[in-house]
mmCIF file of C-alpha atoms (C1' of nucleotides) and ligand atoms in Angstrom:
data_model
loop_
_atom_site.group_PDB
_atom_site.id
_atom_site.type_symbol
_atom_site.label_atom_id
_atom_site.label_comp_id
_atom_site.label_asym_id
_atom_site.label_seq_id
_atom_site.Cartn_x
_atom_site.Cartn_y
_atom_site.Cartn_z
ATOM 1 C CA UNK Z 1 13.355 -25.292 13.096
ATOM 2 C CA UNK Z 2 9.832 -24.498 14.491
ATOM 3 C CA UNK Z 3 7.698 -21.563 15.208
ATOM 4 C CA UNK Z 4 9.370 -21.889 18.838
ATOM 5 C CA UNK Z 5 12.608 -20.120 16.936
ATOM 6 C CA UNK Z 6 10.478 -16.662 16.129
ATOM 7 C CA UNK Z 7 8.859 -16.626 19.287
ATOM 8 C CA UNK Z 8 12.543 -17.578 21.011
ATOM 9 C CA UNK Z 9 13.804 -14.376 18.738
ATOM 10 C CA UNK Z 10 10.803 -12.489 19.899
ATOM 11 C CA UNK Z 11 11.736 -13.497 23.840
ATOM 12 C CA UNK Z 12 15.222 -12.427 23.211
ATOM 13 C CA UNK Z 13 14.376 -8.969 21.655
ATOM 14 C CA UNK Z 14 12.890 -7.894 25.152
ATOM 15 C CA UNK Z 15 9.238 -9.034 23.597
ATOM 16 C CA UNK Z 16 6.891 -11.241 25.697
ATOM 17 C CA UNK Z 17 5.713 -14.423 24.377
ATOM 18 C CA UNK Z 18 1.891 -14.237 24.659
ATOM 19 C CA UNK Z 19 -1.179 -16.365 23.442
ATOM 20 C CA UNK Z 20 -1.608 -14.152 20.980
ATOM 21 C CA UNK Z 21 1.448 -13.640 19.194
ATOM 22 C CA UNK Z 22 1.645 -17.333 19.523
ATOM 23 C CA UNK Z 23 -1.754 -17.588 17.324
ATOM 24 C CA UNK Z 24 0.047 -15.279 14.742
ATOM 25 C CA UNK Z 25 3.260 -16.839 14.403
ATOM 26 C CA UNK Z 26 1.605 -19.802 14.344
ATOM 27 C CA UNK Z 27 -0.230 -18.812 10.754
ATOM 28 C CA UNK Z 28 2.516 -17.275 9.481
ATOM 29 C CA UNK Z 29 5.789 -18.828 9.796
ATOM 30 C CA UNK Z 30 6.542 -21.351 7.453
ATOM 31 C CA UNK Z 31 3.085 -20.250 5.525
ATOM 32 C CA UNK Z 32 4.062 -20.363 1.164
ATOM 33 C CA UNK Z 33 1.656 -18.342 0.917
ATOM 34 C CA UNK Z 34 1.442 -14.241 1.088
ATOM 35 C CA UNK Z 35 -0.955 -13.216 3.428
ATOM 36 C CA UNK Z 36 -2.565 -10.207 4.293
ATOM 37 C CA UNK Z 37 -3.140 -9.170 7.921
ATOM 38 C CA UNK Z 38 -7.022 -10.074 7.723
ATOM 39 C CA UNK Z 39 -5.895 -13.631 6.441
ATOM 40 C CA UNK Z 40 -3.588 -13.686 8.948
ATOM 41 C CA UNK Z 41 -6.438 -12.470 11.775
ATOM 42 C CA UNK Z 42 -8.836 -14.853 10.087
ATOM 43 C CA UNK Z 43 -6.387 -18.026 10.552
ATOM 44 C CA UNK Z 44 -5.206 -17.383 13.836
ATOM 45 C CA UNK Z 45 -8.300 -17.087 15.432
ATOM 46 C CA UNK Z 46 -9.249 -20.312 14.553
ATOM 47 C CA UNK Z 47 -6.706 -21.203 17.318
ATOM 48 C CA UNK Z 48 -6.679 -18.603 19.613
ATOM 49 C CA UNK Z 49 -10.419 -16.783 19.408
ATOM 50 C CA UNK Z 50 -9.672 -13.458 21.470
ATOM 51 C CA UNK Z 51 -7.256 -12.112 19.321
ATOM 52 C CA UNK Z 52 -8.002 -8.500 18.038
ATOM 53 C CA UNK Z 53 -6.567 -7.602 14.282
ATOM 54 C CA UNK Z 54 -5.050 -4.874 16.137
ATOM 55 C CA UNK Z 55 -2.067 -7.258 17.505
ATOM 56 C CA UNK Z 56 -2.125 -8.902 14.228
ATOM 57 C CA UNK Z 57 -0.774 -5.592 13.112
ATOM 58 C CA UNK Z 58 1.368 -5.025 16.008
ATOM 59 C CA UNK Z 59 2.761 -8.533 16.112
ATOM 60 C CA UNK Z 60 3.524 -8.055 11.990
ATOM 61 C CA UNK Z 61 5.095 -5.506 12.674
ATOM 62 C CA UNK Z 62 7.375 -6.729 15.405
ATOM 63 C CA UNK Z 63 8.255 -9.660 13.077
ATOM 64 C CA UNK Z 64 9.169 -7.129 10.030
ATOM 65 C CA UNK Z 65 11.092 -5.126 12.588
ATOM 66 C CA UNK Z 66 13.215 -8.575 13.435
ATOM 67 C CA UNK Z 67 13.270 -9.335 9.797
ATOM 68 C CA UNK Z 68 11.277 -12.396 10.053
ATOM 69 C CA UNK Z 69 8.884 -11.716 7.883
ATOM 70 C CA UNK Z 70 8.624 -9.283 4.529
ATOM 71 C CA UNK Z 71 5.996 -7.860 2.607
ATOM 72 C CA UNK Z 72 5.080 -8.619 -0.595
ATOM 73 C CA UNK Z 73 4.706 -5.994 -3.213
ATOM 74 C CA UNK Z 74 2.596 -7.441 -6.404
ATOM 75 C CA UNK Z 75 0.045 -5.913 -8.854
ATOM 76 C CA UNK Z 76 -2.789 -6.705 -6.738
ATOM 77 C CA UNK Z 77 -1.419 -4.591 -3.792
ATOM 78 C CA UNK Z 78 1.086 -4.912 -1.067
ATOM 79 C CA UNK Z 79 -0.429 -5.179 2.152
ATOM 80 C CA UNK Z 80 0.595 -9.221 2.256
ATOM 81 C CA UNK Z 81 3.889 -10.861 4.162
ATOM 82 C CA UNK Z 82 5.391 -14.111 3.605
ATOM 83 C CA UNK Z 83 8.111 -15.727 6.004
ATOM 84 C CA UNK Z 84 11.899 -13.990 5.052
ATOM 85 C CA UNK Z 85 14.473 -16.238 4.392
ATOM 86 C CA UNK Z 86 18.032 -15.579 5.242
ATOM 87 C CA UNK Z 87 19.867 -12.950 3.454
ATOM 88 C CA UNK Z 88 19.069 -11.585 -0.381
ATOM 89 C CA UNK Z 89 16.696 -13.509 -2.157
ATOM 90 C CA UNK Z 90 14.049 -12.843 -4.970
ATOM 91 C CA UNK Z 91 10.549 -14.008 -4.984
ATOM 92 C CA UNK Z 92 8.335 -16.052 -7.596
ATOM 93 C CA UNK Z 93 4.805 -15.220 -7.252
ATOM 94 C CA UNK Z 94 1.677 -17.431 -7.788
ATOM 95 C CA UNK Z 95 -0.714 -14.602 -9.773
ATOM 96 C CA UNK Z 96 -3.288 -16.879 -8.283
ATOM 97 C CA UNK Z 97 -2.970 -18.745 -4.954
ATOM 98 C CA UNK Z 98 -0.185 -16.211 -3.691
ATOM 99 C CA UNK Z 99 2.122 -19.435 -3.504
ATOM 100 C CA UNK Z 100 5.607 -18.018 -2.922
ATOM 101 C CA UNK Z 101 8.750 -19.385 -3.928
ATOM 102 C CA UNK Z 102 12.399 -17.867 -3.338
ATOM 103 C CA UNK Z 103 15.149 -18.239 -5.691
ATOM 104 C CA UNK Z 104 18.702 -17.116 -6.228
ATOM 105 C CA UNK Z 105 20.995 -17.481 -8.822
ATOM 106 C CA UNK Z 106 20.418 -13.815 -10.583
ATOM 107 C CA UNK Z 107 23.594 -12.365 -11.909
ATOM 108 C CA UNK Z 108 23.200 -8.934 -12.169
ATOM 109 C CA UNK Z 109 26.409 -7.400 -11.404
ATOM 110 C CA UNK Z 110 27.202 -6.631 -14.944
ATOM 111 C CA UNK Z 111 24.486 -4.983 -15.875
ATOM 112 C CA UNK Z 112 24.302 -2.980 -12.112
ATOM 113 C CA UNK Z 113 27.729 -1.828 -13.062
ATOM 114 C CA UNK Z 114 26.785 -0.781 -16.560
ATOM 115 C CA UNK Z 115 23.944 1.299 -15.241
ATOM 116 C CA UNK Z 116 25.877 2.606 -12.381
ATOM 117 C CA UNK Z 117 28.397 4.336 -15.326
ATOM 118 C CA UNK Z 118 25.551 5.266 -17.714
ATOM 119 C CA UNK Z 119 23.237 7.243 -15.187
ATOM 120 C CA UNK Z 120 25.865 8.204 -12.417
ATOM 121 C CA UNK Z 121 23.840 6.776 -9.808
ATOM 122 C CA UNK Z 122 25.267 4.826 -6.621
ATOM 123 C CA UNK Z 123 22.990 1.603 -6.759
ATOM 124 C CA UNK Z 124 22.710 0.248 -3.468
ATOM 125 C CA UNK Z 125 19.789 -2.657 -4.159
ATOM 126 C CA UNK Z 126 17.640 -4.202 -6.167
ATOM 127 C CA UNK Z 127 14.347 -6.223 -6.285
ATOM 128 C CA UNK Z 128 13.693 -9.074 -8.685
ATOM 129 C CA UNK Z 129 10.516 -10.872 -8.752
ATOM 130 C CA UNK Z 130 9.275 -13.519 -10.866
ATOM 131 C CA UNK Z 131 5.199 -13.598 -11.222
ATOM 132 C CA UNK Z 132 3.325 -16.836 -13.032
ATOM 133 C CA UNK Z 133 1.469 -19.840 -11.981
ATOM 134 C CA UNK Z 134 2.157 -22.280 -9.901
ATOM 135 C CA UNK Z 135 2.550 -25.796 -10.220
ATOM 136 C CA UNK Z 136 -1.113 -26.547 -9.050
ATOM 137 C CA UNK Z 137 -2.825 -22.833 -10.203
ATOM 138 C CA UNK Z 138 -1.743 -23.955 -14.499
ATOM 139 C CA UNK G 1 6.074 15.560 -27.721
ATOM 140 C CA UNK G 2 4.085 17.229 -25.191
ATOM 141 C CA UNK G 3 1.954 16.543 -22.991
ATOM 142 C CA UNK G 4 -0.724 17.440 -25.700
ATOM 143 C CA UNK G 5 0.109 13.670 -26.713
ATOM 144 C CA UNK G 6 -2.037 12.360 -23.344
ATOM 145 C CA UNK G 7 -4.626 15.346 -23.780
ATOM 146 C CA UNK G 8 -5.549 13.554 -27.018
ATOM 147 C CA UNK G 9 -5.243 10.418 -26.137
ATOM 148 C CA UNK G 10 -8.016 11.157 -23.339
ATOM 149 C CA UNK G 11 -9.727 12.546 -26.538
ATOM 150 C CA UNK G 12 -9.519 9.484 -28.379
ATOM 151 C CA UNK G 13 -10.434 7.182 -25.958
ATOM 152 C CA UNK G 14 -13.762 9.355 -25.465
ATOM 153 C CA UNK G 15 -12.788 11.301 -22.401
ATOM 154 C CA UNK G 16 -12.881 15.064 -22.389
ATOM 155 C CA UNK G 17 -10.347 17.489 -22.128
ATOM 156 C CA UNK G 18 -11.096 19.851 -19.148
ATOM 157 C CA UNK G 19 -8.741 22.160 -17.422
ATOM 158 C CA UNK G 20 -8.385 19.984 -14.572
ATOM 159 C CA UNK G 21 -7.403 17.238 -16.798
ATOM 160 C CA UNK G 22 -5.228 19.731 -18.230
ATOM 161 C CA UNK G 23 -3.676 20.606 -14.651
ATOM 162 C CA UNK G 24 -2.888 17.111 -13.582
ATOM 163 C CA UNK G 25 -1.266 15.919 -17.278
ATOM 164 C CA UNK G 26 1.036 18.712 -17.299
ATOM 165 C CA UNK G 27 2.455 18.243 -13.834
ATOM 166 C CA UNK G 28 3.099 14.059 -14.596
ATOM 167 C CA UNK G 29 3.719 14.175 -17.969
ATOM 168 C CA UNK G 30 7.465 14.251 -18.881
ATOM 169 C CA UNK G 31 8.214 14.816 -14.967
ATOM 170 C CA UNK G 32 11.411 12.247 -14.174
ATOM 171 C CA UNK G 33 9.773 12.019 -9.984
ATOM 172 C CA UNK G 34 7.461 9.430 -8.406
ATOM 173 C CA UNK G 35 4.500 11.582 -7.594
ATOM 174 C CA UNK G 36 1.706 10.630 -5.373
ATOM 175 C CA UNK G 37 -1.823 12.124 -5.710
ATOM 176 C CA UNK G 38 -1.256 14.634 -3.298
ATOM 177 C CA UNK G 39 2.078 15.565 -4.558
ATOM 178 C CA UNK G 40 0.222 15.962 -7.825
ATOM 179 C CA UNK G 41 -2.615 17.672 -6.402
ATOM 180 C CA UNK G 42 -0.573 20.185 -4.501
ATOM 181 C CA UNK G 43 1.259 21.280 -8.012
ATOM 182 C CA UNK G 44 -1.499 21.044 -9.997
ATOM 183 C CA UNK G 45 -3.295 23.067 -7.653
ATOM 184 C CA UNK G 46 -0.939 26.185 -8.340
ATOM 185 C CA UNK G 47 -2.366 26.046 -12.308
ATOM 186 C CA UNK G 48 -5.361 25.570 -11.804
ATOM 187 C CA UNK G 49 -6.643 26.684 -7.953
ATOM 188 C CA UNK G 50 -10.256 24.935 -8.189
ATOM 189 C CA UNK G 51 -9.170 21.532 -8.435
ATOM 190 C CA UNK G 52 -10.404 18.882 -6.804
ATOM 191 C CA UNK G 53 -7.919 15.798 -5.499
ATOM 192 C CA UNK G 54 -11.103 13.683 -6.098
ATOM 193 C CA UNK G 55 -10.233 14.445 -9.903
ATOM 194 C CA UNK G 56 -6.486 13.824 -9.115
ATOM 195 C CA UNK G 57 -7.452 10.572 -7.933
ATOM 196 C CA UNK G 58 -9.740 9.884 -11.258
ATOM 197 C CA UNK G 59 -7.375 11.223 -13.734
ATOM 198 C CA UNK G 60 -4.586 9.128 -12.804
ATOM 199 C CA UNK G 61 -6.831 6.006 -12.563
ATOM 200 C CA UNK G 62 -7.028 7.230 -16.812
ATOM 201 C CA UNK G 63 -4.040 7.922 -17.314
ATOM 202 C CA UNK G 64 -3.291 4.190 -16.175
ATOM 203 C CA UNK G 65 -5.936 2.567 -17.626
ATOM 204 C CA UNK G 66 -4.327 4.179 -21.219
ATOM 205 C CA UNK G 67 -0.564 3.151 -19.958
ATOM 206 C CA UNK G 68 0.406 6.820 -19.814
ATOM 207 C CA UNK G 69 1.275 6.206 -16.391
ATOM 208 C CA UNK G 70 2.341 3.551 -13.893
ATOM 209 C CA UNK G 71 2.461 2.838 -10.141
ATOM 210 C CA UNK G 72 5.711 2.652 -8.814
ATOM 211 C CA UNK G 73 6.739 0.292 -6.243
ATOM 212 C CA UNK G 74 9.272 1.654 -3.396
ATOM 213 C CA UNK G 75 10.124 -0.114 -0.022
ATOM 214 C CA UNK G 76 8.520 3.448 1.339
ATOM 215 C CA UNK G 77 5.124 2.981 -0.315
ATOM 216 C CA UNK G 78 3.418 2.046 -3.506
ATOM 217 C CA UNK G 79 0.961 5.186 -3.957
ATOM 218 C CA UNK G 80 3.450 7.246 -6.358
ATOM 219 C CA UNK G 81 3.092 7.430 -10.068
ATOM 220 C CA UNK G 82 4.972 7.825 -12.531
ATOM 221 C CA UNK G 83 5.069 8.732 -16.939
ATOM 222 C CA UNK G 84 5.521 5.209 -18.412
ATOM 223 C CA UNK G 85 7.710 4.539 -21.096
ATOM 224 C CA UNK G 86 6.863 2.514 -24.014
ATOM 225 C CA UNK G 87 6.798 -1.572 -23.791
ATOM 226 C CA UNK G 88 8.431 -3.283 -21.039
ATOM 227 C CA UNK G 89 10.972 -1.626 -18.875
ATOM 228 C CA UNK G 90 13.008 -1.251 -15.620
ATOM 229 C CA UNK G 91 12.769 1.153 -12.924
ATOM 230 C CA UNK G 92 16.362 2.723 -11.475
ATOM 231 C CA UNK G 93 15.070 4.936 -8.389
ATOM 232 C CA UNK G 94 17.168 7.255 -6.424
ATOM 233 C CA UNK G 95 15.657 6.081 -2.635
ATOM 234 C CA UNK G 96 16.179 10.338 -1.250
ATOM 235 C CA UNK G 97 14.553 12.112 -3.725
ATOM 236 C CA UNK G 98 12.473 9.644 -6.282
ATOM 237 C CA UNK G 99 13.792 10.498 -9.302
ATOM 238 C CA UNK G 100 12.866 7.523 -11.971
ATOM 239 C CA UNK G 101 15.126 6.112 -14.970
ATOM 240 C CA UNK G 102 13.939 3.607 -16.971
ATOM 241 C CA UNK G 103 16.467 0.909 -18.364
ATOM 242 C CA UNK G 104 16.761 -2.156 -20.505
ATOM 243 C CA UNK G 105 19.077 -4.518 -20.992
ATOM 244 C CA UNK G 106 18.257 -7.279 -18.405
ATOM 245 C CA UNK G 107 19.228 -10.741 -19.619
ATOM 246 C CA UNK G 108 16.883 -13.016 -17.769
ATOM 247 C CA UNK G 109 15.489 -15.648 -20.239
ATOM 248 C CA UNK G 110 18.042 -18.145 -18.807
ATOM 249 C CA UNK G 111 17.275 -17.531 -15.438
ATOM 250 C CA UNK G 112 13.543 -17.421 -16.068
ATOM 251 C CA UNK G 113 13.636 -20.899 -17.831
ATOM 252 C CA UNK G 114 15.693 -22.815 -15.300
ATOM 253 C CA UNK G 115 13.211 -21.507 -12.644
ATOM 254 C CA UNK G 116 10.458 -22.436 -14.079
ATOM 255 C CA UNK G 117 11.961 -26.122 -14.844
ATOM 256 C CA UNK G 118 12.951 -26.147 -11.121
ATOM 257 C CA UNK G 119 9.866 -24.863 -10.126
ATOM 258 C CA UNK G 120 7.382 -25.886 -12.072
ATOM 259 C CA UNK G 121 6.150 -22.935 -12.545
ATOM 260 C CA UNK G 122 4.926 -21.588 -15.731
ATOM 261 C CA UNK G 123 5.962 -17.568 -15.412
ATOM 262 C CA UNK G 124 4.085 -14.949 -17.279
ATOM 263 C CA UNK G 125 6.103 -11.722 -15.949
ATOM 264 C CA UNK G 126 9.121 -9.957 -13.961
ATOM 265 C CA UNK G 127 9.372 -6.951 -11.824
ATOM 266 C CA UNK G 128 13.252 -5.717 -11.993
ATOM 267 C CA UNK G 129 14.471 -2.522 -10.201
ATOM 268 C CA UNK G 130 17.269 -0.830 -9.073
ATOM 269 C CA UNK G 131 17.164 1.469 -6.179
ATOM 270 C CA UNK G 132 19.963 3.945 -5.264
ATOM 271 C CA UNK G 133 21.566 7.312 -4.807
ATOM 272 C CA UNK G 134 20.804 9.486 -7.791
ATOM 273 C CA UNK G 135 23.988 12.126 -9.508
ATOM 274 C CA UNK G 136 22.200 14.715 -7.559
ATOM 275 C CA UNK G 137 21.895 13.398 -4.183
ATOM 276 C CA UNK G 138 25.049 11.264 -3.628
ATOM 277 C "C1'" DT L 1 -26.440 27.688 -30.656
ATOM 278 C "C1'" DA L 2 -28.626 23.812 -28.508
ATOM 279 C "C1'" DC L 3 -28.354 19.567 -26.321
ATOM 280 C "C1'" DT L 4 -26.576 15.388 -24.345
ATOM 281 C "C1'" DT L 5 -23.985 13.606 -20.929
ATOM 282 C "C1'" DA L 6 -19.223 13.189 -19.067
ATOM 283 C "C1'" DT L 7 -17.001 15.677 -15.597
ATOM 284 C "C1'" DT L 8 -16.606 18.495 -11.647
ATOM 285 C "C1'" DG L 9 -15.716 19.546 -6.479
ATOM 286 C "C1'" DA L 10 -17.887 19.113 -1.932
ATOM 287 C "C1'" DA L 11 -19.404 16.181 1.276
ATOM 288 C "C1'" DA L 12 -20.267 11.735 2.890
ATOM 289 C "C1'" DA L 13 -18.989 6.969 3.002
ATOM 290 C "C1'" DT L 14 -15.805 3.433 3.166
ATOM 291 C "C1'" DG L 15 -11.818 0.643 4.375
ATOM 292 C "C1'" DA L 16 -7.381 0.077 6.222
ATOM 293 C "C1'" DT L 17 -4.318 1.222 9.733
ATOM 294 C "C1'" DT L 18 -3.008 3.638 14.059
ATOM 295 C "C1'" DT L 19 -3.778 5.609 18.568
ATOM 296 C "C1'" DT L 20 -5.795 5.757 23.072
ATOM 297 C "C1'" DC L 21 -6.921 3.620 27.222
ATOM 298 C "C1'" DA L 22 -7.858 0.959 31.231
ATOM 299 C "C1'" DG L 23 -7.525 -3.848 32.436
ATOM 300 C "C1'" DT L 24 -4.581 -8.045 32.185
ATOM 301 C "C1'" DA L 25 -0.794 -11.112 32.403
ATOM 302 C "C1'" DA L 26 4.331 -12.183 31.175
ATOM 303 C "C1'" DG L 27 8.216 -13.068 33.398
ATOM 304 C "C1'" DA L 28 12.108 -11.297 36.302
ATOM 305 C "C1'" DA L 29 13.192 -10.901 40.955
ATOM 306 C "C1'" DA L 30 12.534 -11.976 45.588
ATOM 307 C "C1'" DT Q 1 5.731 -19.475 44.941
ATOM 308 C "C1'" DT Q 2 4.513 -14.838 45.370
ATOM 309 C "C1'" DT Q 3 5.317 -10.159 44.296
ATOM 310 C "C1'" DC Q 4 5.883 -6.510 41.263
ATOM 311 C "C1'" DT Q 5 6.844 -3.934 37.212
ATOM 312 C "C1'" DT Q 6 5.382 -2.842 32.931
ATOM 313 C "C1'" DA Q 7 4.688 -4.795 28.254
ATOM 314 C "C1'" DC Q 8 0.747 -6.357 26.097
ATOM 315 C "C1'" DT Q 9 -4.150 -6.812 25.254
ATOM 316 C "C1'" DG Q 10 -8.723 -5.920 22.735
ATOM 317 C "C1'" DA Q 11 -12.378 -2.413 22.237
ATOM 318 C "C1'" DA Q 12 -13.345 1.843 20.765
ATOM 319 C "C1'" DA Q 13 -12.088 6.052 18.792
ATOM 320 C "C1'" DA Q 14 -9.241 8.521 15.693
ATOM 321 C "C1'" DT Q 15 -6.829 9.089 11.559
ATOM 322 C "C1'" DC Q 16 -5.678 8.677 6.804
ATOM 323 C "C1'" DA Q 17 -6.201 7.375 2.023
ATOM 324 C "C1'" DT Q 18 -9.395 6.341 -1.335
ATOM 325 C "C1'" DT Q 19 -14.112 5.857 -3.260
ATOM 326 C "C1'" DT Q 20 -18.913 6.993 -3.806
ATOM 327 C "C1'" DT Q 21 -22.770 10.087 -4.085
ATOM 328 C "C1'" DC Q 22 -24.837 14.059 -5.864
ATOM 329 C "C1'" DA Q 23 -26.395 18.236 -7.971
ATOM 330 C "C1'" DA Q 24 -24.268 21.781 -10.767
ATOM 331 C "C1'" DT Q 25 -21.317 22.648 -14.733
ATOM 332 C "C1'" DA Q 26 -19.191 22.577 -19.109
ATOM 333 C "C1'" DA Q 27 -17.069 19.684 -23.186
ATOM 334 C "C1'" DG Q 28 -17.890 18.902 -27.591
ATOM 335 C "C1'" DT Q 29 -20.947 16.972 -31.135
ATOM 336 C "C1'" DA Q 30 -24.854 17.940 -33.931
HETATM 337 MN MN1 LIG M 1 19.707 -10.353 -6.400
HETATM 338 MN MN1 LIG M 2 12.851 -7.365 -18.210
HETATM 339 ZN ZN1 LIG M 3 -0.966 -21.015 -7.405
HETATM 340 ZN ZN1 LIG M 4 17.998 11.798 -5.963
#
DNA sequence: TACTTATTGAAAATGATTTTCAGTAAGAAA
DNA sequence: TTTCTTACTGAAAATCATTTTCAATAAGTA
């Protein structure tokens, strides 16, 4: 799997494949890190010099909208997106380098239900995220 | 407990107590919604007409500087605030009207430790909530 | 009551994001 | 290939949230 796949999804969704959105999916698919859309501008025009931050955003936003990529909420704000993965996963953060990992393996059923019956509210998702350093950043 | 409780803590920490302060405490304080400054500056504003959201916008940045307060994190923004509870806690949301409940109870040493063995990782902190339908709006 | 200085709201500045617009080019159809 | 429609582009302007500046005010200690 390549960048070709997004832009492929992109084609398929009605979207043209330009030199721009190229640049952009370039930077950010299979990128660990969370990055902002000025990162993201400041990367891709290394390799495509033209590009305006304005289809940074658009192009972003086009890859949200097709679930390819998700932002990233963390103390330090959450204007940064990292490449989705398939279906429900939970992040671990670099507080750092903005390394991100995905995990599994919560089991929170339990204590969903439990909380469900105490408050009488219909829980329909949750977030989990992990924040620390990373291998390299401790 | 009132919100007299933050009014003096402002005291103590060498702020002063001013009727705008007053304003702004007594709308957050004790209120179970996610407020963002301008929600809090439009109901302050009906106790105390002369306010400024300038001082909205400085009073919360105390209030969550002395933990009385904390940003809330929702997939439809991060701007709202809302009273903290004491120590570390979880966030239940209701996603239609923002009503907050704070829970405990999650079990996630086990998880925690095999990530950061798989990882490498060494993890200082966790984010976990729960978003849903509140009894109310179900 | 007097005095120091933190606090105020208005206005201006800033920074991020969105909208407008006229020119360009993707890509389907011929 | 060439034509043709219209999605896409970047620049500039507009918008929106937040922060800074500033001179006047008022909290609260002495
Ligand atoms: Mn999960
Ligand atoms: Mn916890
Ligand atoms: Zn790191
Ligand atoms: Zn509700």
């Amino acid at each position: 799997m390549s960048s070709e796949t997004w832009l492929e999804q992109l084609h398929d969704n009605g979207y043209r494949v330009t030199a721009a959105r190229r640049a952009v999916v370039d930077v950010v698919y299979g990128n660990t890190h969370a990055l902002t859309p000025i990162e993201v501008y400041d990367q891709a025009r290394k390799k495509y010099r033209a590009l305006g931050l304005v289809t940074v955003y658009r192009t972003l936003e086009k890859l949200e909208e097709l679930h390819l990529i998700q932002r990233v909420h963390q103390p330090i704000g959450c204007q940064a997106f990292i490449s989705a993965g398939l279906g429900h996963q939970h992040l671990l953060l670099c507080k750092t380098c903005g390394q991100v990992e995905f995990f599994e393996g919560d089991d929170l059923d339990a204590l969903t239900k439990s909380i469900a019956r105490k408050t009488g509210y219909q829980i329909q998702e949750h977030w989990l995220q992990l924040f620390g350093l990373c291998a390299n950043c401790k």
